[in-house]
mmCIF file of C-alpha atoms in Angstrom:
data_model
loop_
_atom_site.group_PDB
_atom_site.id
_atom_site.type_symbol
_atom_site.label_atom_id
_atom_site.label_comp_id
_atom_site.label_asym_id
_atom_site.label_seq_id
_atom_site.Cartn_x
_atom_site.Cartn_y
_atom_site.Cartn_z
ATOM 1 C CA MET A 109 0.056 -0.139 -0.406
ATOM 2 C CA ILE A 110 1.049 3.718 -0.990
ATOM 3 C CA LYS A 111 -0.043 5.805 1.113
ATOM 4 C CA ILE A 112 -0.441 9.610 -0.024
ATOM 5 C CA LYS A 113 -2.058 10.972 3.295
ATOM 6 C CA LYS A 114 -0.416 10.327 6.827
ATOM 7 C CA GLU A 115 -4.067 8.308 7.745
ATOM 8 C CA PRO A 116 -4.908 5.282 7.158
ATOM 9 C CA TRP A 117 -6.825 4.327 4.300
ATOM 10 C CA GLN A 118 -9.515 2.699 6.593
ATOM 11 C CA ILE A 119 -9.972 6.069 8.396
ATOM 12 C CA VAL A 120 -10.256 8.636 5.044
ATOM 13 C CA ALA A 121 -12.701 5.472 4.076
ATOM 14 C CA ALA A 122 -14.775 6.291 7.698
ATOM 15 C CA ARG A 123 -14.494 10.464 6.949
ATOM 16 C CA TYR A 124 -15.638 9.787 3.289
ATOM 17 C CA CYS A 125 -18.563 8.050 4.589
ATOM 18 C CA VAL A 126 -19.655 10.288 7.327
ATOM 19 C CA ASP A 127 -19.195 13.181 5.433
ATOM 20 C CA ASN A 128 -21.136 12.479 2.199
ATOM 21 C CA SER A 129 -23.425 10.562 4.289
ATOM 22 C CA GLU A 130 -26.467 13.299 3.674
ATOM 23 C CA LYS A 131 -25.870 13.830 0.352
ATOM 24 C CA GLY A 132 -25.468 9.970 -0.440
ATOM 25 C CA PHE A 133 -22.800 7.694 -1.597
ATOM 26 C CA ASP A 134 -22.531 4.472 -3.456
ATOM 27 C CA GLN A 135 -19.626 1.456 -3.283
ATOM 28 C CA GLU A 136 -18.306 2.626 -6.073
ATOM 29 C CA GLY A 137 -17.677 6.180 -5.658
ATOM 30 C CA LEU A 138 -16.190 5.334 -1.768
ATOM 31 C CA LYS A 139 -14.041 2.620 -4.349
ATOM 32 C CA LYS A 140 -12.959 5.956 -6.411
ATOM 33 C CA TYR A 141 -11.947 8.259 -3.749
ATOM 34 C CA ILE A 142 -10.167 5.441 -1.785
ATOM 35 C CA LYS A 143 -8.098 4.652 -5.157
ATOM 36 C CA SER A 144 -7.460 8.421 -5.731
ATOM 37 C CA LEU A 145 -5.311 8.357 -2.844
ATOM 38 C CA TYR A 146 -3.784 5.092 -1.972
ATOM 39 C CA ASN A 147 -3.086 1.913 -3.543
ATOM 40 C CA VAL A 148 -5.376 -0.194 -2.182
ATOM 41 C CA SER A 149 -7.201 -3.539 -3.862
ATOM 42 C CA ASP A 150 -10.421 -3.795 -4.439
ATOM 43 C CA ALA A 151 -11.076 -6.623 -2.182
ATOM 44 C CA HIS A 152 -10.163 -4.474 1.073
ATOM 45 C CA VAL A 153 -12.171 -1.718 -0.199
ATOM 46 C CA ASN A 154 -15.211 -4.411 -1.009
ATOM 47 C CA GLN A 155 -14.503 -5.588 2.684
ATOM 48 C CA PHE A 156 -14.775 -2.327 4.509
ATOM 49 C CA TRP A 157 -18.263 -2.045 2.314
ATOM 50 C CA GLU A 158 -19.420 -5.037 3.583
ATOM 51 C CA GLU A 159 -18.420 -4.824 7.440
ATOM 52 C CA GLU A 160 -18.817 -1.008 7.792
ATOM 53 C CA ILE A 161 -21.468 0.108 6.032
ATOM 54 C CA TYR A 162 -23.776 -2.616 4.469
ATOM 55 C CA LEU A 163 -23.839 -4.606 7.726
ATOM 56 C CA PRO A 164 -22.417 -3.906 10.144
ATOM 57 C CA THR A 165 -21.553 -4.876 13.539
ATOM 58 C CA GLY A 166 -24.801 -5.198 15.390
ATOM 59 C CA ARG A 167 -26.977 -4.382 12.787
ATOM 60 C CA LYS A 168 -29.771 -7.406 12.162
ATOM 61 C CA TYR A 169 -30.642 -6.223 8.839
ATOM 62 C CA SER A 170 -28.039 -4.549 5.827
ATOM 63 C CA ARG A 171 -28.720 -1.028 5.003
ATOM 64 C CA ASN A 172 -27.162 0.406 1.491
ATOM 65 C CA ALA A 173 -25.849 3.704 1.397
ATOM 66 C CA ARG A 174 -28.233 6.229 0.120
ATOM 67 C CA VAL A 175 -29.209 9.508 0.822
ATOM 68 C CA ASN A 176 -30.357 10.467 4.371
ATOM 69 C CA TRP A 177 -28.431 6.811 5.852
ATOM 70 C CA ILE A 178 -27.132 7.549 9.029
ATOM 71 C CA PRO A 179 -23.424 6.011 9.493
ATOM 72 C CA PRO A 180 -23.434 3.754 12.343
ATOM 73 C CA LEU A 181 -21.779 5.031 15.647
ATOM 74 C CA ASP A 182 -18.881 2.773 15.077
ATOM 75 C CA LEU A 183 -17.906 4.290 11.790
ATOM 76 C CA VAL A 184 -18.181 7.807 13.676
ATOM 77 C CA SER A 185 -16.277 6.665 16.629
ATOM 78 C CA LYS A 186 -13.096 5.752 14.620
ATOM 79 C CA VAL A 187 -12.911 8.949 12.838
ATOM 80 C CA THR A 188 -13.708 10.819 15.696
ATOM 81 C CA ASP A 189 -11.475 9.201 17.908
ATOM 82 C CA TYR A 190 -8.699 9.240 15.299
ATOM 83 C CA ASP A 191 -8.934 12.790 15.187
ATOM 84 C CA GLU A 192 -9.031 13.258 19.240
ATOM 85 C CA LEU A 193 -5.695 10.898 19.464
ATOM 86 C CA ARG A 194 -4.145 13.086 16.182
ATOM 87 C CA GLU A 195 -4.455 16.294 18.334
ATOM 88 C CA ALA A 196 -3.350 14.157 21.817
ATOM 89 C CA ARG A 197 0.050 13.506 19.708
ATOM 90 C CA LYS A 198 0.588 17.337 18.629
ATOM 91 C CA ASN A 199 -0.113 18.391 22.191
ATOM 92 C CA ALA A 200 2.441 16.071 23.627
ATOM 93 C CA LYS A 201 4.797 16.490 21.329
ATOM 94 C CA GLN A 202 4.462 20.842 22.146
ATOM 95 C CA ALA A 203 4.650 19.456 25.862
ATOM 96 C CA PHE A 204 7.857 17.495 25.099
ATOM 97 C CA TRP A 205 9.438 20.757 23.619
ATOM 98 C CA LEU A 206 8.017 23.554 26.587
ATOM 99 C CA ALA A 207 9.611 20.710 29.211
ATOM 100 C CA ILE A 208 12.912 20.742 27.503
ATOM 101 C CA ILE A 209 13.205 24.543 27.114
ATOM 102 C CA ALA A 210 12.135 24.658 30.799
ATOM 103 C CA ILE A 211 14.875 22.496 31.870
ATOM 104 C CA ILE A 212 17.301 24.356 29.989
ATOM 105 C CA ILE A 213 16.098 27.524 31.651
ATOM 106 C CA SER A 214 16.446 26.074 34.994
ATOM 107 C CA ALA A 215 19.317 24.492 34.080
ATOM 108 C CA THR A 216 20.797 27.889 32.743
ATOM 109 C CA THR A 217 19.538 29.659 36.361
ATOM 110 C CA LEU A 218 21.260 27.298 38.383
ATOM 111 C CA ILE A 219 24.772 27.219 36.311
ATOM 112 C CA THR A 220 25.162 31.120 35.665
ATOM 113 C CA PRO A 221 25.868 31.901 39.702
ATOM 114 C CA ILE A 222 28.783 29.567 40.006
ATOM 115 C CA PHE A 223 30.376 31.162 36.807
ATOM 116 C CA LYS A 224 29.670 34.712 37.939
ATOM 117 C CA LYS A 225 31.829 34.115 41.066
#
């Protein structure tokens, strides 16, 4: 698989389904969108369609994606959880660099009086 974006293709596919739930979409539209961004086999996209859209876990009857289709909560959760995790990683990196700067400033204030003597 060749990644064009930094997100896994499954997250991009889930985001596409959630974003287009009101407009409507079909399996071919999803497949074209994913293939335009990633080098993914048709079998993988078909499996995603069947597991996440057509017959998701916990649903008794199948549902085709159409206009005013309500995405399953699992699909929405995948997108929001991924976004929250990405934001948390960004904040952790910023906190790491702020901690490094604080250590440098602390060390400088401790060492400076020693060299002034």
